[in-house]
mmCIF file of C-alpha atoms in Angstrom:
data_model
loop_
_atom_site.group_PDB
_atom_site.id
_atom_site.type_symbol
_atom_site.label_atom_id
_atom_site.label_comp_id
_atom_site.label_asym_id
_atom_site.label_seq_id
_atom_site.Cartn_x
_atom_site.Cartn_y
_atom_site.Cartn_z
ATOM 1 C CA UNK A 1 229.635 146.527 60.963
ATOM 2 C CA UNK A 2 232.481 148.723 59.797
ATOM 3 C CA UNK A 3 232.537 151.945 57.811
ATOM 4 C CA UNK A 4 235.453 150.576 55.762
ATOM 5 C CA UNK A 5 234.606 149.368 52.269
ATOM 6 C CA UNK A 6 236.094 145.945 51.604
ATOM 7 C CA UNK A 7 238.214 145.404 48.519
ATOM 8 C CA UNK A 8 235.848 142.839 47.005
ATOM 9 C CA UNK A 9 232.769 145.086 47.198
ATOM 10 C CA UNK A 10 232.895 146.104 43.530
ATOM 11 C CA UNK A 11 232.844 142.397 42.587
ATOM 12 C CA UNK A 12 230.433 141.279 45.320
ATOM 13 C CA UNK A 13 227.727 140.090 42.924
ATOM 14 C CA UNK A 14 230.225 138.073 40.883
ATOM 15 C CA UNK A 15 231.629 136.480 44.061
ATOM 16 C CA UNK A 16 228.137 135.613 45.270
ATOM 17 C CA UNK A 17 227.285 134.064 41.906
ATOM 18 C CA UNK A 18 230.445 131.953 41.996
ATOM 19 C CA UNK A 19 229.841 130.897 45.602
ATOM 20 C CA UNK A 20 226.266 129.869 44.794
ATOM 21 C CA UNK A 21 227.614 127.767 41.930
ATOM 22 C CA UNK A 22 230.089 126.151 44.351
ATOM 23 C CA UNK A 23 227.239 125.528 46.787
ATOM 24 C CA UNK A 24 225.417 123.732 43.981
ATOM 25 C CA UNK A 25 228.535 121.679 43.301
ATOM 26 C CA UNK A 26 228.622 120.644 46.971
ATOM 27 C CA UNK A 27 224.994 119.508 46.796
ATOM 28 C CA UNK A 28 225.828 117.616 43.610
ATOM 29 C CA UNK A 29 228.671 115.854 45.400
ATOM 30 C CA UNK A 30 226.319 114.844 48.212
ATOM 31 C CA UNK A 31 223.909 113.388 45.646
ATOM 32 C CA UNK A 32 226.729 111.513 43.936
ATOM 33 C CA UNK A 33 227.686 109.867 47.233
ATOM 34 C CA UNK A 34 224.045 109.169 48.111
ATOM 35 C CA UNK A 35 223.590 107.599 44.666
ATOM 36 C CA UNK A 36 226.802 105.600 45.125
ATOM 37 C CA UNK A 37 228.461 106.995 42.014
ATOM 38 C CA UNK A 38 231.891 105.841 40.872
ATOM 39 C CA UNK A 39 234.648 107.170 43.153
ATOM 40 C CA UNK A 40 236.759 108.632 40.341
ATOM 41 C CA UNK A 41 233.772 110.626 39.096
ATOM 42 C CA UNK A 42 233.243 112.006 42.611
ATOM 43 C CA UNK A 43 236.933 112.860 42.919
ATOM 44 C CA UNK A 44 236.782 114.675 39.580
ATOM 45 C CA UNK A 45 233.948 116.828 40.910
ATOM 46 C CA UNK A 46 235.802 117.432 44.197
ATOM 47 C CA UNK A 47 238.744 118.651 42.144
ATOM 48 C CA UNK A 48 236.515 121.015 40.147
ATOM 49 C CA UNK A 49 234.991 122.389 43.332
ATOM 50 C CA UNK A 50 238.413 122.824 44.914
ATOM 51 C CA UNK A 51 239.637 124.771 41.860
ATOM 52 C CA UNK A 52 236.532 126.973 42.011
ATOM 53 C CA UNK A 53 237.156 127.769 45.684
ATOM 54 C CA UNK A 54 240.821 128.465 44.981
ATOM 55 C CA UNK A 55 239.786 130.884 42.249
ATOM 56 C CA UNK A 56 237.546 132.763 44.677
ATOM 57 C CA UNK A 57 240.342 132.838 47.250
ATOM 58 C CA UNK A 58 242.892 134.182 44.784
ATOM 59 C CA UNK A 59 240.466 136.874 43.671
ATOM 60 C CA UNK A 60 239.926 137.931 47.272
ATOM 61 C CA UNK A 61 243.684 138.064 47.899
ATOM 62 C CA UNK A 62 244.138 140.219 44.807
ATOM 63 C CA UNK A 63 241.286 142.509 45.886
ATOM 64 C CA UNK A 64 242.866 142.808 49.335
ATOM 65 C CA UNK A 65 246.212 143.786 47.868
ATOM 66 C CA UNK A 66 244.770 146.229 45.351
ATOM 67 C CA UNK A 67 242.331 147.874 47.735
ATOM 68 C CA UNK A 68 243.198 147.382 51.398
ATOM 69 C CA UNK A 69 246.981 147.571 51.067
ATOM 70 C CA UNK A 70 246.760 150.457 48.608
ATOM 71 C CA UNK A 71 244.381 152.312 50.954
ATOM 72 C CA UNK A 72 246.761 151.792 53.867
ATOM 73 C CA UNK A 73 249.564 153.353 51.825
ATOM 74 C CA UNK A 74 247.405 156.249 50.577
ATOM 75 C CA UNK A 75 245.965 156.991 54.032
ATOM 76 C CA UNK A 76 249.346 156.938 55.740
ATOM 77 C CA UNK A 77 248.347 153.778 57.596
ATOM 78 C CA UNK A 78 250.344 150.630 58.135
ATOM 79 C CA UNK A 79 250.646 148.784 54.812
ATOM 80 C CA UNK A 80 253.001 146.277 56.462
ATOM 81 C CA UNK A 81 250.140 145.060 58.663
ATOM 82 C CA UNK A 82 247.889 144.590 55.609
ATOM 83 C CA UNK A 83 250.662 142.791 53.747
ATOM 84 C CA UNK A 84 251.224 140.547 56.773
ATOM 85 C CA UNK A 85 247.495 139.730 56.798
ATOM 86 C CA UNK A 86 247.663 138.819 53.118
ATOM 87 C CA UNK A 87 250.813 136.733 53.623
ATOM 88 C CA UNK A 88 249.185 134.800 56.466
ATOM 89 C CA UNK A 89 246.068 134.204 54.363
ATOM 90 C CA UNK A 90 248.175 132.988 51.445
ATOM 91 C CA UNK A 91 250.097 130.661 53.764
ATOM 92 C CA UNK A 92 246.811 129.178 55.001
ATOM 93 C CA UNK A 93 245.646 128.679 51.414
ATOM 94 C CA UNK A 94 248.857 126.957 50.425
ATOM 95 C CA UNK A 95 248.673 124.601 53.418
ATOM 96 C CA UNK A 96 245.068 123.620 52.708
#
């Protein structure tokens, strides 16, 4: 555990609520496959779940930039390292 407060902490409950909703979507997808639903309907739900995850990811990137990078600047730390972390995370998101 770290004594550093993460950028998303002020929105933690909202993130958890969204992630629980996504978890429910994943269970719904499993049921659709088990029930042999129409493939296009399943793909539509996969798309909705993907968009929901992307929304969470973008929020976390924004929180990182607003909090972690800003803190690094204010504390005389290394904002370049925090920006590099964010850039790498964004690159991974774009590739996925």
